[in-house]
Coordinates of C-alpha atoms in Angstrom, one line a residue:
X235 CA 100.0 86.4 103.7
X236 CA 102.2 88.1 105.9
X237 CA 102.1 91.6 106.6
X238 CA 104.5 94.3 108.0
X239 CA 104.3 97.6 109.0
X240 CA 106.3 100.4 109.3
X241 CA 104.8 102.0 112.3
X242 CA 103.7 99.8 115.7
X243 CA 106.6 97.9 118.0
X244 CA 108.7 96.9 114.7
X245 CA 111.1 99.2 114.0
X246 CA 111.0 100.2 110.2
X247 CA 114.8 99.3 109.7
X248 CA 114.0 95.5 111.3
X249 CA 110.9 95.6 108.7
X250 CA 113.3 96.4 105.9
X251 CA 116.0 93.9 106.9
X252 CA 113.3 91.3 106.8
X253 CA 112.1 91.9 103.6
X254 CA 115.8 92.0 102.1
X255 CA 116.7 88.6 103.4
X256 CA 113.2 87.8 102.1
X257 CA 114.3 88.7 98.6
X258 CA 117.2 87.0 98.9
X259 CA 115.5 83.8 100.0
X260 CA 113.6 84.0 97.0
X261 CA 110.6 85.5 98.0
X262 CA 108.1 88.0 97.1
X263 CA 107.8 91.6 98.8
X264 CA 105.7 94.1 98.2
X265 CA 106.9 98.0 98.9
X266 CA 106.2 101.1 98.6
X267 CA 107.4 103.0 95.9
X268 CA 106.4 107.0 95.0
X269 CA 104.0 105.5 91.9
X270 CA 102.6 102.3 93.2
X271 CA 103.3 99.7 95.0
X272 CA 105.6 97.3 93.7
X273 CA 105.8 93.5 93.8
X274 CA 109.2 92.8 94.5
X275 CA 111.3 89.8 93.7
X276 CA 115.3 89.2 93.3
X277 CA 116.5 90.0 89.9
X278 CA 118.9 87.7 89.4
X279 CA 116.8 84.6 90.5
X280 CA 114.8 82.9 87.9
X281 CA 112.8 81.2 90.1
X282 CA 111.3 83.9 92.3
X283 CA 110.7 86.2 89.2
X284 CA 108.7 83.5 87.9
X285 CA 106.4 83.4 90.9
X286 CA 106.1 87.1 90.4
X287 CA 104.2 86.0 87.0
X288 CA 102.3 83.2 88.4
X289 CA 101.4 85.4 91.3
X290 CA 100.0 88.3 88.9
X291 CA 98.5 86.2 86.7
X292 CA 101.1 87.8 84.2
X293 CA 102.2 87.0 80.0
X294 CA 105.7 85.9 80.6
X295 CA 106.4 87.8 77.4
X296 CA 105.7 90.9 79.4
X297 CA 108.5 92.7 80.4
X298 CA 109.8 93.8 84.0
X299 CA 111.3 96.9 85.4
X300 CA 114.0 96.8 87.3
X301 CA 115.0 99.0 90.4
X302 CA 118.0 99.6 91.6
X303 CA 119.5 101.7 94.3
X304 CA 120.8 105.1 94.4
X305 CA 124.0 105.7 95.5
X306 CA 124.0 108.0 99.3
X307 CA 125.7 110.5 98.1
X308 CA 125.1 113.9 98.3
X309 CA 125.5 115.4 95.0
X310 CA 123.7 113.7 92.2
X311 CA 126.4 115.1 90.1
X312 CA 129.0 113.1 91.4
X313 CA 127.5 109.5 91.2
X314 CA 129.4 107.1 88.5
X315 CA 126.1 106.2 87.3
X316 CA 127.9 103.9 84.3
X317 CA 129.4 101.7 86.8
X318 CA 126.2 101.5 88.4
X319 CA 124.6 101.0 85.5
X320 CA 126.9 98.2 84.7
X321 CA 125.6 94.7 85.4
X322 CA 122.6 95.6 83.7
X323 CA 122.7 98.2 80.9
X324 CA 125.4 98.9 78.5
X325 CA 126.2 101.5 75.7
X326 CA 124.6 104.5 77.7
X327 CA 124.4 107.6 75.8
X328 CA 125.4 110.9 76.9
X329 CA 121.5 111.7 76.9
X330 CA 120.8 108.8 79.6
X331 CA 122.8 110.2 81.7
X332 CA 121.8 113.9 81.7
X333 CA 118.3 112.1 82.2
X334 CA 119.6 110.0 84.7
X335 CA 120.9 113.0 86.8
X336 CA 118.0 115.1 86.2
X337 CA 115.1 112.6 87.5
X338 CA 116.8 109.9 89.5
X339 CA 116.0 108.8 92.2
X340 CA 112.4 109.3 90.9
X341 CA 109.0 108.3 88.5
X342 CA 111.1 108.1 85.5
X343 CA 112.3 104.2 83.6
X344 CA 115.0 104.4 80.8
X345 CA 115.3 101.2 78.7
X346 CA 118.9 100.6 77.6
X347 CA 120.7 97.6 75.7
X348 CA 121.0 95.0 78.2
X349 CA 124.1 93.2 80.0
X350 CA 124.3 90.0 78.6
X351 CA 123.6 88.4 82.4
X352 CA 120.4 90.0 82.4
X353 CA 117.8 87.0 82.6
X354 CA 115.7 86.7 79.5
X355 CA 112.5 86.1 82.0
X356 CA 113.4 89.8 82.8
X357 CA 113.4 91.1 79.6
X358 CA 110.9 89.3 77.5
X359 CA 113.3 87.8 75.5
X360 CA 114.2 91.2 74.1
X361 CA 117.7 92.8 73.7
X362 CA 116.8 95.7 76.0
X363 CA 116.1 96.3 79.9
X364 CA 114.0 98.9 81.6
X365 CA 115.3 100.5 84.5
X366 CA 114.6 102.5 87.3
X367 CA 115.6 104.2 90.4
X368 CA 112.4 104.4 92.7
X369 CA 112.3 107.8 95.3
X370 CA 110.5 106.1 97.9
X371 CA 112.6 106.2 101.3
X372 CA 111.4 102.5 101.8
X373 CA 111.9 101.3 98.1
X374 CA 115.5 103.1 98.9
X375 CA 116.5 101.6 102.0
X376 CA 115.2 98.1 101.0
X377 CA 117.0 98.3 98.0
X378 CA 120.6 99.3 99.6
X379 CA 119.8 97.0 102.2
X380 CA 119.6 94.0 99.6
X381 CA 122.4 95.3 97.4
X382 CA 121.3 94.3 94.3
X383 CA 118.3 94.7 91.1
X384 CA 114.8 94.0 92.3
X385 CA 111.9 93.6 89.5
X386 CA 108.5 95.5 90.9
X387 CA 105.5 95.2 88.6
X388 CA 102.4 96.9 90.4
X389 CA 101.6 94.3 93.3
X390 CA 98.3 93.9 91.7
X391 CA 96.5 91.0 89.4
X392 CA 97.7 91.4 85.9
X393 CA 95.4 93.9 83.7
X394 CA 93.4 95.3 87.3
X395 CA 93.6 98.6 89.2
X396 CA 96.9 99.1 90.6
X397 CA 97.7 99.4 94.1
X398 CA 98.5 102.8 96.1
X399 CA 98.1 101.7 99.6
X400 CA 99.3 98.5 101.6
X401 CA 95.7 97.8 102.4
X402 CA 94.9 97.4 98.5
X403 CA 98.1 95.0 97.9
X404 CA 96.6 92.9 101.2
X405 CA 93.1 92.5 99.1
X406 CA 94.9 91.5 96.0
X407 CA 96.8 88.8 97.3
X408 CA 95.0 87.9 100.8
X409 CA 95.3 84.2 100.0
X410 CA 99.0 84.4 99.2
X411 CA 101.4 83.5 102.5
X412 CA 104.2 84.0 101.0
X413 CA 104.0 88.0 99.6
X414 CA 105.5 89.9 102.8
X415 CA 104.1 93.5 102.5
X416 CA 106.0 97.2 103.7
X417 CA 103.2 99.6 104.6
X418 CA 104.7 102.7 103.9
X419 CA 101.4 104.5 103.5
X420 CA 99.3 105.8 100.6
X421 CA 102.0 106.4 97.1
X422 CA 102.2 110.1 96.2
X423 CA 102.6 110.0 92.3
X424 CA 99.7 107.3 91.9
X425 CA 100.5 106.4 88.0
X426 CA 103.3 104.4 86.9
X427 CA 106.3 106.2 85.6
X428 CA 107.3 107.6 82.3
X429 CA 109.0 105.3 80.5
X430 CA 112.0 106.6 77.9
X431 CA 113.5 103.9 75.5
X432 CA 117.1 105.4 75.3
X433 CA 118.4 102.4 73.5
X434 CA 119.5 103.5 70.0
X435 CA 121.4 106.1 70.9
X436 CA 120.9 108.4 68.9
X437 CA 117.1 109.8 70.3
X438 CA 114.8 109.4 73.4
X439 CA 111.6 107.9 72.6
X440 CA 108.6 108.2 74.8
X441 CA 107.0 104.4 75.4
X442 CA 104.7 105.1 78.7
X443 CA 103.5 108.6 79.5
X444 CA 103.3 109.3 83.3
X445 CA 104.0 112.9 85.3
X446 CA 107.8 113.3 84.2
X447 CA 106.6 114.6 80.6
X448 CA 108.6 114.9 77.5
X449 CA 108.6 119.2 78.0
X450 CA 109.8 119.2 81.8
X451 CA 112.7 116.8 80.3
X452 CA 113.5 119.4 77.2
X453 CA 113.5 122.0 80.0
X454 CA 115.7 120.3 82.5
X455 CA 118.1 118.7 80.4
X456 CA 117.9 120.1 76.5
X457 CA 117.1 116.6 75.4
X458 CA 114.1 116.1 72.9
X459 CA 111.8 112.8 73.9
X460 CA 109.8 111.9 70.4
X461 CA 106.6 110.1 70.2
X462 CA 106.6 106.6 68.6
X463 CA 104.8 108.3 65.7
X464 CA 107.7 111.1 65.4
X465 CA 110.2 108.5 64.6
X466 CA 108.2 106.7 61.9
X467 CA 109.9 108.5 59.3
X468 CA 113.2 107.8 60.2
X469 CA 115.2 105.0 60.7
X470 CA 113.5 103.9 63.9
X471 CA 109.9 102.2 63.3
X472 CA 107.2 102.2 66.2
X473 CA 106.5 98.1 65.7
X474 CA 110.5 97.3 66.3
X475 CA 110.4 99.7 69.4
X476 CA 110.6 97.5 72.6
X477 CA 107.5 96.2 74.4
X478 CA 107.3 97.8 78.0
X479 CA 104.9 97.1 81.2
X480 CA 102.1 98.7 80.8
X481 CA 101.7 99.2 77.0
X482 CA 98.6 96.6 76.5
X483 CA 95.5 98.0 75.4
X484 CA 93.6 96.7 78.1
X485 CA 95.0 97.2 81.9
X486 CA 94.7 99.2 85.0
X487 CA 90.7 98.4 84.8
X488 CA 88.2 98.1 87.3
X489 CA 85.3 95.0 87.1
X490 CA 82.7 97.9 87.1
X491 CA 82.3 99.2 83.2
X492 CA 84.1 102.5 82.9
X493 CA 83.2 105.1 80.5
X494 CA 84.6 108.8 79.4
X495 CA 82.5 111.3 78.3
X496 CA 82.9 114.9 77.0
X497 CA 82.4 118.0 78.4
X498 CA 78.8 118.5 79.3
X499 CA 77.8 115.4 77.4
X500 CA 77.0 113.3 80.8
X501 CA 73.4 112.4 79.2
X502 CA 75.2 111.4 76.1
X503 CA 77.4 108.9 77.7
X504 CA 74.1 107.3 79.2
X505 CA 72.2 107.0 76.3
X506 CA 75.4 105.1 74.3
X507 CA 75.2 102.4 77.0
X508 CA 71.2 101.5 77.3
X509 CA 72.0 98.4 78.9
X510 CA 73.2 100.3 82.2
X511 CA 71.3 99.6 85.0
X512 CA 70.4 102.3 87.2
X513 CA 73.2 103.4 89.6
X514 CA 75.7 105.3 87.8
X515 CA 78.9 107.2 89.6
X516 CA 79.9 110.4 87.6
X517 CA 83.2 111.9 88.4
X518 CA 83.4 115.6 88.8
X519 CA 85.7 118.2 88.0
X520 CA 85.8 120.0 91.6
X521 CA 86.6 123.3 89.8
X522 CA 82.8 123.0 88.1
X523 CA 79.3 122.7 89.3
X524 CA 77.2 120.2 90.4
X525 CA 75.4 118.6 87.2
X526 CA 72.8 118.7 89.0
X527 CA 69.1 117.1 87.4
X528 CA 70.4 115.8 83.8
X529 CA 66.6 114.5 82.9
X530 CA 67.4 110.8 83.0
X531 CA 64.5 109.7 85.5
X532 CA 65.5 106.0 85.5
X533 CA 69.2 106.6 86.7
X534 CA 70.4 107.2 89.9
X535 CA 73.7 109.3 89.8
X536 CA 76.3 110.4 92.2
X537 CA 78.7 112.9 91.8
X538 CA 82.9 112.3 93.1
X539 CA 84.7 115.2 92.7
X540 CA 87.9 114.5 91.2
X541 CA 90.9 116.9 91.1
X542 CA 91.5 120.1 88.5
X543 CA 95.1 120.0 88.5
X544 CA 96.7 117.1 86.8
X545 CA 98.9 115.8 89.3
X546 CA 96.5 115.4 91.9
X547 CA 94.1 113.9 89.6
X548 CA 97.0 111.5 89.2
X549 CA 97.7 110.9 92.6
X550 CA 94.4 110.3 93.5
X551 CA 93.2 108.2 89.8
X552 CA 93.7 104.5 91.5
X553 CA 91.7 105.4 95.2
X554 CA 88.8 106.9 93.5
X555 CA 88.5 103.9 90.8
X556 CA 89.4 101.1 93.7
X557 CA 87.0 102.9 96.0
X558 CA 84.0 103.2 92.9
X559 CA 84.9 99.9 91.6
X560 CA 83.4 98.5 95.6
X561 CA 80.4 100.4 96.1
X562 CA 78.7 98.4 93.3
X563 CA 77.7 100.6 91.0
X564 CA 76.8 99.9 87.4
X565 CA 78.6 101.9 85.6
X566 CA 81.4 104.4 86.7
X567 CA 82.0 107.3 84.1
X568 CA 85.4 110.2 84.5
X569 CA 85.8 112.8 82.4
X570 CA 87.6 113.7 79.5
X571 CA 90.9 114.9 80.7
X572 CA 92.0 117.9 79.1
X573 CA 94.3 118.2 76.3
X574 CA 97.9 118.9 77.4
X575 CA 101.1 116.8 77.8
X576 CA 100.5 117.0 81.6
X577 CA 97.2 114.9 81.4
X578 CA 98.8 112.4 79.1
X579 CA 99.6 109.8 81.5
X580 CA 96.2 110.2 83.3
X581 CA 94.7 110.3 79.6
X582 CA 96.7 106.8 78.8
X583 CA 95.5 104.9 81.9
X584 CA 92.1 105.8 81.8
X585 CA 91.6 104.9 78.1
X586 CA 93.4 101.4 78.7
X587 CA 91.3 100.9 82.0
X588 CA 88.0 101.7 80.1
X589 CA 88.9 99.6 77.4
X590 CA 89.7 96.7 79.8
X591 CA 87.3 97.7 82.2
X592 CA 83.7 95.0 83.0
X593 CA 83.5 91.6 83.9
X594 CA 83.8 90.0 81.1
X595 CA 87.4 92.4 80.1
X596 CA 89.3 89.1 79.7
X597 CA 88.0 88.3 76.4
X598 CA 89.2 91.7 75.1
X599 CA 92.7 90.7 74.8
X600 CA 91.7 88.7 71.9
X601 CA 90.5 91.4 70.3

């Protein structure tokens, strides 16, 4: 695989101008963006978005996102967003676009009603297409540079940790030449974005929670972001919502077993899994004591502190399981994370990565 960087005797704009005419030629990149890193392929070419799936190991029902640039210009305000919008997306609603100017560039994907030359391999074979405009400098420049839609799934193995560094995209795909990688260091957000299905119109519906949460969108922008189970009783049923990356039960899992437990309830979470061998990593709030000596004599523990504050938590979610998931322990348990619309995106990875998480996770999809 080849790899380049942004810092050394390569200038970061030759970098970028490789990897554009990279895209172009059909190939896969994978860039920075302020969530994770993405693994990049040309929109509108069939064949290169297919290696993006054989690549992952991905469903080809699975939706992508795509990213597109944002125009350089000064006030956000003044961007014709429709037009920009235009090859892809039609019928965009008044609230799109207050969204739009509110979090764009930035951590937040709307799905619209798709242009009818957006690729079914895109789009699942659905009628809608998820879009976003990342705020990573790199993702930006990359993206201007190669003037047109790039989908970006997590530059990962499909249903695995995602990646937050350069380094982690060179272990996922170490055997693959042809994925050229941007390093532009460690991602700051560290969880996917939020993902708003603005198709219908007529209400925002929340289909992925990530930092951008449905109360910082009321408060910058006046417009309400429902729950899937907040629309049930209207005209809009959760089943015919549209599918979205990230939105299986199992994903973002490590190969060690990963397990929550409640507050104080460390010895709990021990005893429900008696097959656990002895080396168990416990993740710690940093604002709390040490657990100190639980009275489990067979069971070695370590603590990690992990971050209070719900943002840095995020930012830091994917090192610390990546990092656990190599020392070889047996069993890796996080806390709870508290109630609150803040810790919902944290809240949603972690309970998809437990459920996916262990050797054997594959045969969960079944299930």
């Amino acid at each position: 695989m080849s790899g380049a960087t942004s810092g050394g005797s390569t200038p970061q704009s030759l970098v970028i101008n490789e990897a554009a005419q990279a895209l172009r030629d059909g190939r896969l990149v994978a860039f920075p963006t302020e969530t994770v890193y993405g693994l990049g392929a040309d929109a509108r070419n069939p064949q290169a978005i297919q290696k993006v799936f054989t690549t992952k190991g991905r469903p080809s029902n699975h939706p992508l996102i795509v990213h597109i640039a944002s125009p350089g210009q000064i006030d956000q305000a003044q961007i014709d967003w429709v037009s920009v919008l235009a090859p892809w997306a039609r019928d965009i609603s008044e609230d799109a676009l207050k969204l739009i100017q509110a979090f764009w560039p930035g951590p937040l994907t709307l799905v619209f009603k798709k242009d009818k030359r957006v690729l079914s391999e895109i789009t699942g074979g659905q009628d809608t297409v998820a879009i976003r405009s990342p705020a990573h400098p790199i993702a930006q420049e990359l993206l201007q540079q190669f003037q047109g839609g790039v989908v970006a799934p997590s530059a990962n193995r499909f249903g695995k940790v995602s990646p937050t560094s350069a380094a982690d995209v060179r272990s996922e795909f170490e055997d693959n030449a042809d994925v050229l990688v941007i390093d532009g260091g460690d991602c700051e957000v560290g969880i996917e974005s939020t993902i708003v299905d603005v198709s219908n119109g007529d209400r925002a519906i929340l289909l992925r929670p990530g930092v951008i949460t449905p109360k910082e969108i009321l408060a910058k922008t006046g417009v309400q972001v429902y729950s899937p189970g907040e629309v049930a009783d209207t005209n809009v049923h959760p089943e015919s919502l549209p599918r979205v990356s990230g939105s299986l039960k199992a994903h973002y899992a490590p190969t060690t077993p990963l397990r929550l437990y409640a507050p104080g309830r460390v010895l709990d979470a021990l005893t429900e899994f008696p097959d656990t061998k002895s080396r168990v990593a416990v993740a710690v709030w940093d604002s709390e004591s040490s657990l100190g000596d639980d009275g489990h004599p067979s069971v070695q523990l370590e603590e990690v502190e992990v971050p209070s504050d719900s943002n840095a938590f995020a930012s830091r979610l994917y090192r610390t399981l990546r990092d656990l998931d190599e020392q070889g322990w047996d069993l890796i348990l996080f806390p709870e994370p508290p109630a609150g619309e803040e810790w919902d995106g944290v809240r949603d990875r972690l309970q998809r990565a437990c459920f996916g998480s262990g050797p054997s996770f594959r045969s969960h999809d079944s299930n």
